[in-house]
Coordinates of C-alpha atoms and ligand atoms in Angstrom, one line a residue:
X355 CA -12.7 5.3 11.6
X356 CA -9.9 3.2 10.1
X357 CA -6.9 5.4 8.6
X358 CA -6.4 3.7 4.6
X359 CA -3.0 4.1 3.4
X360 CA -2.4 3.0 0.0
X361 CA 0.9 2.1 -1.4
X362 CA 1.4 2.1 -5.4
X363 CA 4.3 2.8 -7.8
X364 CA 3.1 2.0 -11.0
X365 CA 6.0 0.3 -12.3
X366 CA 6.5 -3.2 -10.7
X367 CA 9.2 -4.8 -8.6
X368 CA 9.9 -1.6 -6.7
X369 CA 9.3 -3.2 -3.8
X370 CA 5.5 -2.2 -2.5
X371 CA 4.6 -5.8 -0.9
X372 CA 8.0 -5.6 0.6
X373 CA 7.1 -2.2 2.8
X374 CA 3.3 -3.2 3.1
X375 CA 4.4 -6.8 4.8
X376 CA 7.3 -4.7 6.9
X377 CA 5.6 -1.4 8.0
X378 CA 2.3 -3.3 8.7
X379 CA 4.0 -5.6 10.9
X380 CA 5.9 -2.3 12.8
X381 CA 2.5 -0.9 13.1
X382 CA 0.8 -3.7 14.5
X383 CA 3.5 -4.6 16.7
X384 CA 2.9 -0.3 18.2
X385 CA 0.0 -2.0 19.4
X386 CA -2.6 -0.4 17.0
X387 CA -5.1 -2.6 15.0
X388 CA -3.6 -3.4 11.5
X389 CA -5.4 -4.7 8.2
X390 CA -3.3 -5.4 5.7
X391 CA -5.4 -5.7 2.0
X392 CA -3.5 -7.6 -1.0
X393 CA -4.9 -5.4 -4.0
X394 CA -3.3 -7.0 -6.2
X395 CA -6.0 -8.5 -7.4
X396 CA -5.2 -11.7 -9.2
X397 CA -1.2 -11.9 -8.9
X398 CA -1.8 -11.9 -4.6
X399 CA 1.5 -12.9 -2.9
X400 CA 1.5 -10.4 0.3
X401 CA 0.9 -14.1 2.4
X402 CA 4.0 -15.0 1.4
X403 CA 5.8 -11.6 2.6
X404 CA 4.0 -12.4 5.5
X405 CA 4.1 -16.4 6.2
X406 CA 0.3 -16.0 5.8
X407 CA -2.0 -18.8 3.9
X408 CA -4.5 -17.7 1.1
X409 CA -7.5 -19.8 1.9
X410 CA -10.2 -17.2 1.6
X411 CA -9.1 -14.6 -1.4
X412 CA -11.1 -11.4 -2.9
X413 CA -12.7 -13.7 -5.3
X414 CA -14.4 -16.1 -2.9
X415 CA -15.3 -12.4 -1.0
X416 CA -17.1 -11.3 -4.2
X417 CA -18.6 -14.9 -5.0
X418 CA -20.3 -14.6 -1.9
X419 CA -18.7 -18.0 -0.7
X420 CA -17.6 -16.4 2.2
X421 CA -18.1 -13.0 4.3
X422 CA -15.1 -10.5 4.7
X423 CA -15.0 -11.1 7.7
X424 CA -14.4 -14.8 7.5
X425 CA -11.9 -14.1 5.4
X426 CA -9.7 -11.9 7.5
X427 CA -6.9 -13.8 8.6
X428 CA -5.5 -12.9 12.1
X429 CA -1.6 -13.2 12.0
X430 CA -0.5 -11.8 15.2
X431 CA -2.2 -10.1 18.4
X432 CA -2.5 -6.7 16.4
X433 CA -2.1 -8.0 13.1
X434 CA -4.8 -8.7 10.2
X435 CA -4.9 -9.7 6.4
X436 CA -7.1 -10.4 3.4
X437 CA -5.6 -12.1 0.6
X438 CA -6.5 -11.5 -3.2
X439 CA -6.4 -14.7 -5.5
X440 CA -3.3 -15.6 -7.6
X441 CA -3.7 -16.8 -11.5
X442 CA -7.9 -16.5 -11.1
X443 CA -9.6 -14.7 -13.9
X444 CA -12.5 -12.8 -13.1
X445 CA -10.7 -9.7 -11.4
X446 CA -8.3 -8.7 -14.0
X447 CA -10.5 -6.3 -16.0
X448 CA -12.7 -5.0 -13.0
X449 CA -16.5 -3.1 -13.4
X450 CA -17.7 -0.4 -11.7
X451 CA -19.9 -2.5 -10.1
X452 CA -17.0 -5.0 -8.6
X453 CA -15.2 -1.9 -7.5
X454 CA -18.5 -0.7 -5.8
X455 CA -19.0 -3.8 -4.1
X456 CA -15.3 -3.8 -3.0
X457 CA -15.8 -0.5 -1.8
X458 CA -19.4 -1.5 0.1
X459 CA -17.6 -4.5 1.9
X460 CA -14.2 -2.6 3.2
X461 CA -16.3 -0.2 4.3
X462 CA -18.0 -2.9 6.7
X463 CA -14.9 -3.7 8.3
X464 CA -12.2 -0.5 8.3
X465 CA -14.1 1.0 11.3
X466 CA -12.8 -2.1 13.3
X467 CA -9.0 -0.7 12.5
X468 CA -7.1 1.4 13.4
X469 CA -4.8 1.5 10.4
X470 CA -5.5 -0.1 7.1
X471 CA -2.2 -0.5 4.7
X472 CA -3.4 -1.2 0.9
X473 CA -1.0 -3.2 -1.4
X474 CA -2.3 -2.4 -4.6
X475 CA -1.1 -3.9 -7.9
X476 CA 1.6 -2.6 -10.7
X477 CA 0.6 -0.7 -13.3
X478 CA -2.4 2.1 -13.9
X479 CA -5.7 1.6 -14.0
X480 CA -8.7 2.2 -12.3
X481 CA -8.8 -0.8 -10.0
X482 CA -5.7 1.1 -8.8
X483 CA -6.7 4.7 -8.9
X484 CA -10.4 4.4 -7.4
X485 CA -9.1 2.9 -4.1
X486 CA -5.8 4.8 -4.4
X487 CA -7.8 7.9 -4.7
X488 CA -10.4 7.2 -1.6
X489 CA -7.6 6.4 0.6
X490 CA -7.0 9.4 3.3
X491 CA -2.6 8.4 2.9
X492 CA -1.0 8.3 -0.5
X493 CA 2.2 6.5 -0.3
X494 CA 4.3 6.3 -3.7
X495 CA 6.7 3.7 -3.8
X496 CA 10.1 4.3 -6.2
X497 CA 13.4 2.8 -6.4
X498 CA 15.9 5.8 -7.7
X499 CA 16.1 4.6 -11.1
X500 CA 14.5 7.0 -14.0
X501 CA 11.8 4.6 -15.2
X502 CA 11.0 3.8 -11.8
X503 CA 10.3 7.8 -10.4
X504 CA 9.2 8.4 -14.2
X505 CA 6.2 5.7 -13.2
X506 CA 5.6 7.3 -10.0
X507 CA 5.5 10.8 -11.4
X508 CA 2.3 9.6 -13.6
X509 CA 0.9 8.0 -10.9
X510 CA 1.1 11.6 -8.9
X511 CA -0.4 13.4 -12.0
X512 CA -3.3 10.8 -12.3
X513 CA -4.0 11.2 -9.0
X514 CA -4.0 14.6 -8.5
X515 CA -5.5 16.0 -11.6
X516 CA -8.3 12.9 -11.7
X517 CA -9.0 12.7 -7.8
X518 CA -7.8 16.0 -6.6
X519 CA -5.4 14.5 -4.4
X520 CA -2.9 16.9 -3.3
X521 CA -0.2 15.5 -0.8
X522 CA 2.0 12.6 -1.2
X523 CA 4.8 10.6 0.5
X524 CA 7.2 9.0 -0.9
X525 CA 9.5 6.2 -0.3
X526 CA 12.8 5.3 -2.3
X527 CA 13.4 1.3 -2.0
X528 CA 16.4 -0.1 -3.5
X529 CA 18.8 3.0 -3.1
X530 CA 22.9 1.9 -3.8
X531 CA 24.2 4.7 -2.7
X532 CA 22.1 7.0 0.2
X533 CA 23.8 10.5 -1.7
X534 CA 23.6 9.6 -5.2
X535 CA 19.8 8.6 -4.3
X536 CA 19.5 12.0 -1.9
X537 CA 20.6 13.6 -5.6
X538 CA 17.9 12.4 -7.7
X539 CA 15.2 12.8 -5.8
X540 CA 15.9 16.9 -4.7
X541 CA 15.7 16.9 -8.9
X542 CA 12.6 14.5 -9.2
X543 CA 10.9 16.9 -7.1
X544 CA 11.7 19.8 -8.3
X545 CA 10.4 18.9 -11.0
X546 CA 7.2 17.6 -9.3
X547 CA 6.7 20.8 -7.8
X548 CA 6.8 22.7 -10.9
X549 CA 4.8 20.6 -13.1
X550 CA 2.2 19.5 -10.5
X551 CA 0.4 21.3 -7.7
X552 CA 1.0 19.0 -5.0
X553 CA 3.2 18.4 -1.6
X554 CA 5.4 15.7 -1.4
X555 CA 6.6 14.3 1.7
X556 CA 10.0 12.2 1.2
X557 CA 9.8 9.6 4.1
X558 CA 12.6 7.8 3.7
X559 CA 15.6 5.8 1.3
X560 CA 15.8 2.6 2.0
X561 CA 19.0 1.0 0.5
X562 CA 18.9 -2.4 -1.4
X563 CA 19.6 -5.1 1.1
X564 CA 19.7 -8.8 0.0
X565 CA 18.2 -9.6 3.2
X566 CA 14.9 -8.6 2.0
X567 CA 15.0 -11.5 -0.4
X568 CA 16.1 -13.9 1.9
X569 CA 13.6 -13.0 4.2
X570 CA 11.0 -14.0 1.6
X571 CA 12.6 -16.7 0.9
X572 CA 12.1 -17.5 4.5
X573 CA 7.9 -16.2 4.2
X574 CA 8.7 -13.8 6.8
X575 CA 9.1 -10.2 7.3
X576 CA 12.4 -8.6 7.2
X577 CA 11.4 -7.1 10.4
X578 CA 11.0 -10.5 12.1
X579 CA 13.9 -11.8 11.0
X580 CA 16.0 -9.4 12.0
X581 CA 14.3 -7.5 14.8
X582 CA 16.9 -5.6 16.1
X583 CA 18.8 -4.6 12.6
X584 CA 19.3 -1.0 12.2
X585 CA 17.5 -1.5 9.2
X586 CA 14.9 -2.4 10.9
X587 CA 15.0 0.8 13.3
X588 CA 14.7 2.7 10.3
X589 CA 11.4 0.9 9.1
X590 CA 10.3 1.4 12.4
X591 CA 10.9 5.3 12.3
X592 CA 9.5 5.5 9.1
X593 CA 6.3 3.9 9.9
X594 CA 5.6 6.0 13.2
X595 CA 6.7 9.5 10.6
X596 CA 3.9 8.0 8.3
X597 CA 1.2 7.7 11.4
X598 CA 2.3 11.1 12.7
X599 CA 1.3 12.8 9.2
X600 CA -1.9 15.1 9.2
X601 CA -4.5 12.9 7.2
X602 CA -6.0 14.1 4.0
X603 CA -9.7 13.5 5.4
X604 CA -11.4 15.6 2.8
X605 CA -10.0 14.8 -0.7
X606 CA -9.8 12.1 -2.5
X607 CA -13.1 10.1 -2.9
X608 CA -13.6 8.3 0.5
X609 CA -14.5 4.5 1.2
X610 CA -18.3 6.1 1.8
X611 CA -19.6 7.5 -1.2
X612 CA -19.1 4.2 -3.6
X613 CA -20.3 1.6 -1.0
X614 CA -23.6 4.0 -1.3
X615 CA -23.7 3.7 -4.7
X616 CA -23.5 -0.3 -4.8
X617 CA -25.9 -0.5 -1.3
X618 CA -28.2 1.9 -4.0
X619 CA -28.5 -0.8 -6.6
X620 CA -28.8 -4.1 -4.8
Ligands
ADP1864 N1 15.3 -2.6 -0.4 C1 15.4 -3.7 -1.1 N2 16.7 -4.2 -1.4 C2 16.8 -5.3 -2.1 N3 15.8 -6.0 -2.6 C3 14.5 -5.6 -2.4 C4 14.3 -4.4 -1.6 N4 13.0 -4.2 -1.5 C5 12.4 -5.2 -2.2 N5 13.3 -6.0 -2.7 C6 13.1 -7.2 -3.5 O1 12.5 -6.8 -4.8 C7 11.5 -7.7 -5.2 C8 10.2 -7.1 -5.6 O2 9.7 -6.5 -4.4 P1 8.1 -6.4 -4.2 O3 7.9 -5.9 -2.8 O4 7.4 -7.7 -4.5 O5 7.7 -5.3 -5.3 P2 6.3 -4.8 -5.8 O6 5.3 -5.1 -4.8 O7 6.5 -3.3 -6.0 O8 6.1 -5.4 -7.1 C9 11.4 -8.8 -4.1 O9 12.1 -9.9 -4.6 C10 12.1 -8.2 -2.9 O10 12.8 -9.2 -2.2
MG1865 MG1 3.5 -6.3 -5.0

C-alpha cells in the first residue's frame, strides 16, 4: 500500500510546491515508485516545478474524459504526476461527493506506489483537511516568520482536534539566518506542546536560496539543476529522515473509508 504524505501550510508562498517537486524527485531518484498529486485544485502549477505538461488535469479526471490512469504523467524512470487544472471553475468550492469520488479514484491507483507526495493548496478548508487528514504523513510546511508558523499552528489544531491526528513534521523553508530560525521554532513548539496534544517532528531549515526561483524559472527542480549542491544533500537527507519515520497507519481517516462511501452511492 502506497505511503500518502501530505504537505500543507495554510498560508501561501511558503514554499510547499517547491519541496513536493524537490523531495519527490529525491525519492524517485532512491529508486522507489513516486506519485506526485497537484491538490491544488484549480491554481495547479506543480508541472512547472517539475518541467511537466498539464494535458490531462483533475477536472477532465472527474468529467470522466479520461481515466486516472491516463492521466498519470510519467516524468522519469521512478517518477509520476497528476496535474490539477489552473483558472477552471468547477473545483473551487468542492462537495462531499467530488471529495468522495477523489478519494474512490486515488484509491485505484496508490497501491501501484510506493510513496505518494500530496501538494495540497493554501489556505483551510475541507478540500484540504479531508485528504490532509487520510494521509498516513503530515508534513507542515512554514517559513520562520510569525504569520507564517501562526498559519501552521491552525492547521495542527484543525487537524488534530477534527481528525485526531496526533504527529506532525515540520519543515522551515525560507530561513535567513539557521540560529535566529533554530530560536523560533524551540518557542513555536513549546508552545505547540502545551496548547495541543501532539508530537512534532522538526525535519529540517531550509535557508532562502535564490536558486530555487531560478530553477523555476528554468521548469526544473532545484535538485536537477544543481545535483551535487550541498543544498541539495540536505534535501536529500531530509527526504530519506521523512521515509524512515514510523507511519501513522491508524489515525487519520484513510483513503479507504470515503472511496466506500462514493462506490456505495453510484
Ligand atoms: N528556500 C527558498 N528560498 C527562496 N525562495 C524560495 C524557497 N522556497 C521556495 N521559494 C520561492 O517561493 C515561492 C513560493 O513557493 P511555492 O513552493 O510555490 O509555495 P507554496 O506552494 O507554499 O505556495 C516560489 O517563487 C519559490 O521559488
Ligand atoms: Mg503551491
Amino acid at each position: 500500500m502506497g505511503n500518502v504524505i501530505s504537505f500543507c501550510s495554510g498560508k501561501g508562498g511558503v514554499g510547499k510546491t517547491t519541496l513536493v517537486a524537490n523531495l519527490g524527485c529525491l525519492i524517485a531518484q532512491n529508486h522507489r515508485k513516486t506519485l506526485l498529486i497537484d491538490g491544488d485544485w484549480n491554481l495547479g502549477k506543480l508541472n512547472i516545478s517539475l518541467g511537466a505538461k498539464s494535458f490531462a488535469t483533475w477536472d477532465g479526471i472527474l468529467s470522466k474524459s479520461y481515466s486516472l490512469k491516463e492521466a498519470i504523467q510519467q516524468l522519469d524512470d521512478n517518477l509520476f504526476f497528476i496535474a490539477s487544472p489552473s483558472g477552471k471553475l468547477g473545483l473551487e468550492e468542492m462537495t462531499p461527493d467530488l471529495r468522495s469520488q477523489i478519494f474512490f479514484e486515488l484509491e485505484g491507483v496508490i497501491k501501484d506506489y510506493d510513496h505518494i507526495l500530496f501538494d495540497h493548496s493554501s489556505g483551510i478548508n475541507l478540500s484540504v483537511l479531508d485528504f490532509a487528514a487520510a494521509s498516513q504523513q503530515h508534513v507542515i510546511v512554514t517559513t520562520p516568520e510569525p504569520t507564517s508558523y501562526t498559519d501552521a499552528y491552525a492547521i495542527m489544531k484543525l487537524l488534530s482536534r477534527k481528525y485526531a491526528v496526533k504527529e506532525f513534521l515540520l519543515l522551515v523553508m525560507m530561513s535567513r539566518e539557521q540560529m535566529q530560525t533554530q530560536g523560533v521554532m524551540d518557542r513555536f513548539l513549546s508552545v505547540v506542546y502545551q496548547q495541543l496534544n501532539v508530537k512534532v517532528n522538526l525535519m529540517g531549515i531550509i535557508p532562502w536560496d535564490a536558486r530555487f526561483s531560478e530553477a523555476i524559472f528554468k521548469r526544473n527542480a532545484f535538485v536537477n539543476m544543481f545535483p551535487s549542491d550541498p543544498l541539495t544533500y540536505q534535501l536529500r537527507k531530509i527526504s530519506e529522515a521523512i521515509l524512515e519515520q514510523d507511519v501513522q497507519i491508524k489515525t487519520g481517516l484513510q483513503f479507504s473509508s470515503e472511496a466506500y462511501a462514493y462506490k456505495e452511492a453510484i
